mmCIF file of C-alpha atoms in Angstrom:
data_model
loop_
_atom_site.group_PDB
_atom_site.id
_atom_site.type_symbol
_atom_site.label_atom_id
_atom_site.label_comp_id
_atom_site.label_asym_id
_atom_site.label_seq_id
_atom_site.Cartn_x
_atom_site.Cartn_y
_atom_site.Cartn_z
ATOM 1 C CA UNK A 734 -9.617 -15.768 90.448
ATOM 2 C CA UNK A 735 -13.030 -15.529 89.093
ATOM 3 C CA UNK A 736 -15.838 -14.426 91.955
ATOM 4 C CA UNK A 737 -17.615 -18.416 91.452
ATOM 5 C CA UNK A 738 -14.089 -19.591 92.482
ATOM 6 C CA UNK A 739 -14.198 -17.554 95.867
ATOM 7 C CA UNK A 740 -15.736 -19.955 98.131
ATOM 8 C CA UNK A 741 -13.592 -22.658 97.112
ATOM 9 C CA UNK A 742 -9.919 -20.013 96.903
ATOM 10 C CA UNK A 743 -10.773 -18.979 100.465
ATOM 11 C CA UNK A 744 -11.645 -22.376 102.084
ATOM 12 C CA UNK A 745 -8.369 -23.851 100.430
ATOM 13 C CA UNK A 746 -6.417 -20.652 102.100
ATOM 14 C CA UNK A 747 -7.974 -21.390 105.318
ATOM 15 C CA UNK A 748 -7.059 -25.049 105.167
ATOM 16 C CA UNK A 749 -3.511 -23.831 103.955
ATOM 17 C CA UNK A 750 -3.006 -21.554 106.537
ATOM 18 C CA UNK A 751 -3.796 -24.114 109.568
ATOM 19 C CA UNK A 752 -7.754 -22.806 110.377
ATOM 20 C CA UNK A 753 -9.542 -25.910 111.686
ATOM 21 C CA UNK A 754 -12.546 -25.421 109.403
ATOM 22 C CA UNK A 755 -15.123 -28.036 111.482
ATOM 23 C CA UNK A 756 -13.704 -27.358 114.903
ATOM 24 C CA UNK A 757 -12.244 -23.962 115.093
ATOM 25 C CA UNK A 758 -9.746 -23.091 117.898
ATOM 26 C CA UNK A 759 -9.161 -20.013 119.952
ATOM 27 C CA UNK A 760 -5.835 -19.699 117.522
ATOM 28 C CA UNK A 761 -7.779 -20.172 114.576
ATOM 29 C CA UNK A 762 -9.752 -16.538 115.041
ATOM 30 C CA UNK A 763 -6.180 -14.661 114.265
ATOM 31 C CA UNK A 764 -5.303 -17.356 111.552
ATOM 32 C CA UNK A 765 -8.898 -17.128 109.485
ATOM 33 C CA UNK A 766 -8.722 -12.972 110.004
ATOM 34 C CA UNK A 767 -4.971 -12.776 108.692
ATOM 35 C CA UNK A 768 -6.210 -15.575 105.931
ATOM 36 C CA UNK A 769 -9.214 -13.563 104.942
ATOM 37 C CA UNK A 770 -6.464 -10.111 104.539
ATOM 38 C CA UNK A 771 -4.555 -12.134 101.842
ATOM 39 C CA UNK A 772 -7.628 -13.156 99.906
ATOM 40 C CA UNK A 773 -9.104 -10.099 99.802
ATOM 41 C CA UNK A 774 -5.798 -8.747 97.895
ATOM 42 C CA UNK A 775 -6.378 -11.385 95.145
ATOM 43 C CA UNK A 776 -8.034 -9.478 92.131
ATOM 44 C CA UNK A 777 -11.126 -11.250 90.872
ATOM 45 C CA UNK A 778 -11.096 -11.295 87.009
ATOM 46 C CA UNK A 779 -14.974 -10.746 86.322
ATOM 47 C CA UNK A 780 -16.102 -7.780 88.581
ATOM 48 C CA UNK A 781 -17.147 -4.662 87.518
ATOM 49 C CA UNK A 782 -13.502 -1.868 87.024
ATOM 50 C CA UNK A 783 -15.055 0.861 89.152
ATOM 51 C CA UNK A 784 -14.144 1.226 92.903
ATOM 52 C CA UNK A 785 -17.208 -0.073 94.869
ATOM 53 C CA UNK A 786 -17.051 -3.401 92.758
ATOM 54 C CA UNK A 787 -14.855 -5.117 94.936
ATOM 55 C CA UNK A 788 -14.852 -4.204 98.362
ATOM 56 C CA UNK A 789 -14.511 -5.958 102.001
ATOM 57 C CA UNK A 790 -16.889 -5.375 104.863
ATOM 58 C CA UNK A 791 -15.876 -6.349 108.649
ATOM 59 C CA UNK A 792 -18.394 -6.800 110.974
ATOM 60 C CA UNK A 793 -19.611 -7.869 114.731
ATOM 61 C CA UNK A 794 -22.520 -8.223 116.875
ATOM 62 C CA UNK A 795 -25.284 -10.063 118.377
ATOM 63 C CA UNK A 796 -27.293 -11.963 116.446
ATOM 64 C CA UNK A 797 -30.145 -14.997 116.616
ATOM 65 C CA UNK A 798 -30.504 -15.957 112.326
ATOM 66 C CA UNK A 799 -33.089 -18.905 113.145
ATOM 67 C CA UNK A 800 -30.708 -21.503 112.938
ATOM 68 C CA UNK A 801 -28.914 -23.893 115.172
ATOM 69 C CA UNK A 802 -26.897 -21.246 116.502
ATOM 70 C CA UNK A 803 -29.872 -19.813 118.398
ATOM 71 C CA UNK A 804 -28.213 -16.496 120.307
ATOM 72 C CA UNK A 805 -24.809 -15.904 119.057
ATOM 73 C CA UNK A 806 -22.366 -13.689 118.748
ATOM 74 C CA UNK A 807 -20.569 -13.309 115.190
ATOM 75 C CA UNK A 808 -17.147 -11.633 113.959
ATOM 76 C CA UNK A 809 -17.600 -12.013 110.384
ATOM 77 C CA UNK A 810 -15.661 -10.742 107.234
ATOM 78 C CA UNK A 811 -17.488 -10.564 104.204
ATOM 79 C CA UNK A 812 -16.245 -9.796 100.499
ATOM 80 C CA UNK A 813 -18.384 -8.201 97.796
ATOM 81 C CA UNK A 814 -18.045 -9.079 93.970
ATOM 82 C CA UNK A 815 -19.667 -6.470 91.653
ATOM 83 C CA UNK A 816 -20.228 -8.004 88.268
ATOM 84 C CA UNK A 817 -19.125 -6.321 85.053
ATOM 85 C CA UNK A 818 -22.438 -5.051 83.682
ATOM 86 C CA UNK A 819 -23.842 -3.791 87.263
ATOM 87 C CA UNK A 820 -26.179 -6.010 87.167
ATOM 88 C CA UNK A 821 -25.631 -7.994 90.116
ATOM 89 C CA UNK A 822 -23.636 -8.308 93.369
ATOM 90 C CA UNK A 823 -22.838 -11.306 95.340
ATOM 91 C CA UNK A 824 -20.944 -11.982 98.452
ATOM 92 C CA UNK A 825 -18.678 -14.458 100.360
ATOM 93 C CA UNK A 826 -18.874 -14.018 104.481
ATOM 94 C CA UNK A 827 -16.420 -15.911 106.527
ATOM 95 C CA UNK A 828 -17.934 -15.357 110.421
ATOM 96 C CA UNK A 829 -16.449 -16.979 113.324
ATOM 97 C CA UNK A 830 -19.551 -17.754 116.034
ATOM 98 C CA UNK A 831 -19.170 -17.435 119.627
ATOM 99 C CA UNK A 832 -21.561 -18.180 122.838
ATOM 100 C CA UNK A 833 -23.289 -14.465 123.031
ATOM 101 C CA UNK A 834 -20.717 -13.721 126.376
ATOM 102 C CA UNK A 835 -22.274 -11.270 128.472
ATOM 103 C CA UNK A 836 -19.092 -9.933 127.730
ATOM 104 C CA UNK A 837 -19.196 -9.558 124.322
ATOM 105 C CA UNK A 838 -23.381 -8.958 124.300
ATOM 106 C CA UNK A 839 -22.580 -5.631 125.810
ATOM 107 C CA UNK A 840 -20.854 -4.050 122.706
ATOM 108 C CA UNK A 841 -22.558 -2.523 120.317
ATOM 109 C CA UNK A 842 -22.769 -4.259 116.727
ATOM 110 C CA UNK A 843 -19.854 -2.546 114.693
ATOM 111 C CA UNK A 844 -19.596 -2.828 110.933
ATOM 112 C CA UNK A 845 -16.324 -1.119 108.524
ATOM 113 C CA UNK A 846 -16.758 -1.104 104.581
ATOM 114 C CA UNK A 847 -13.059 -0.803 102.863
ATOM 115 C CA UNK A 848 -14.082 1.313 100.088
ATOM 116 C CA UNK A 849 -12.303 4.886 100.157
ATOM 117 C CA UNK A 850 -9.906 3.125 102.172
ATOM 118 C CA UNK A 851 -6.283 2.427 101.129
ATOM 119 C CA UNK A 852 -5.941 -1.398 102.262
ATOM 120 C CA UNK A 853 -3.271 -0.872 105.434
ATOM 121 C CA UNK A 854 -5.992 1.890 106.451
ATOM 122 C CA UNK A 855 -8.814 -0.604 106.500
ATOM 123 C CA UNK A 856 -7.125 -3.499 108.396
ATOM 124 C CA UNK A 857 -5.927 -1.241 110.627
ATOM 125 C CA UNK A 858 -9.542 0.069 111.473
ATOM 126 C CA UNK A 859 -10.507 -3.566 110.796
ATOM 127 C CA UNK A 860 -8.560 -4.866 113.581
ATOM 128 C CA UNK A 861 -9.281 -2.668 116.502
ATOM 129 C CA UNK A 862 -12.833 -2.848 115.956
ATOM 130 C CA UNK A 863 -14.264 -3.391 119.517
ATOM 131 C CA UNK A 864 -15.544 -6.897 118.902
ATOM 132 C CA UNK A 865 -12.417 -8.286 117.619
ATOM 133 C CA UNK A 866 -10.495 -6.697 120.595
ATOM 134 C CA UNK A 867 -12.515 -7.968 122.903
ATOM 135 C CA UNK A 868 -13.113 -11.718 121.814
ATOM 136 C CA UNK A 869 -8.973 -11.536 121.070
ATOM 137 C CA UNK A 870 -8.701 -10.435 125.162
ATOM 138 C CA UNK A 871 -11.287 -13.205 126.345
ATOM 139 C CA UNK A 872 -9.224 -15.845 124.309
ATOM 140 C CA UNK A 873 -13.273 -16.786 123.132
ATOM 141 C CA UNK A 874 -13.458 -19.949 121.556
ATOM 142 C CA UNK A 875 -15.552 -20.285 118.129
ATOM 143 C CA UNK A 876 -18.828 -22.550 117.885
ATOM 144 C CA UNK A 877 -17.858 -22.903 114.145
ATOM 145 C CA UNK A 878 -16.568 -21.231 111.078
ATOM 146 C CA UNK A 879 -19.175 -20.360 109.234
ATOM 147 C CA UNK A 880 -18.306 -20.030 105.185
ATOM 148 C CA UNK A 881 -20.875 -18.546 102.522
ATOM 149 C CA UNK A 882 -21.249 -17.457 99.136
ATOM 150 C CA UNK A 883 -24.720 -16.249 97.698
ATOM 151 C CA UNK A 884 -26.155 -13.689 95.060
ATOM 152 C CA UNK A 885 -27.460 -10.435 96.186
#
């Protein structure tokens, strides 16, 4: 897979693996987060061969981005591409949005980077982050799926 093909790799994964891309479910939170592990193992051709050229961060917290999400709160999974050269980075987030609970606006925004992590070591950590705990034990169920791919 080339980086450009990303967007379109993931969002045919999703639709492959049952996630409701327009009207995500309660089920689909476990589904897109177990999707997004088995794209993140597919090497992409053009990025850079040194360690921090392909990485994946996972992320929560509140947030309020201007849009018509107003207040929200976001579990979000986001993979970086490197480019050979250095020259440029650019990144594809996949972030489930939720009502901003009171339950879940209590926790503290959390954020994991897998560099220097083996990949079972990462999804591990990944997966008890406190916001994915917690919207897994409220059965929360996602405003949207929220899919995009931009240059840094």
């Amino acid at each position: 897979m080339r980086s450009s093909e990303a967007d379109q790799v993931l969002r045919t994964m999703l639709l492959e693996g049952g996630v409701d891309l327009d009207q995500p479910t309660v089920k689909d939170v476990t589904r897109a987060w177990e999707v997004f592990q088995q794209f993140a193992a597919i090497p992409a051709e053009d990025v850079a061969e040194n360690p921090d050229s392909d990485g994946v961060l996972a992320q929560h917290g509140v947030g309020d981005w201007g849009d018509e999400d107003g207040r929200h709160f976001y579990l979000d999974l986001t993979r970086q591409f490197g480019e050979q050269g250095g020259e440029s980075l650019s990144q594809l987030s996949c972030a489930l949005i939720f009502e901003a609970l009171p339950e879940l606006e209590q926790l503290q925004s959390s954020s994991l980077w897998s560099f220097d992590l083996e990949p079972e070591e990462f999804w591990s950590r990944a997966n008890q982050l406190p916001g994915v705990e917690q919207v897994l034990a409220l059965e929360a169920q996602p405003r949207r799926l929220r899919i995009e791919f931009g240059q840094l």
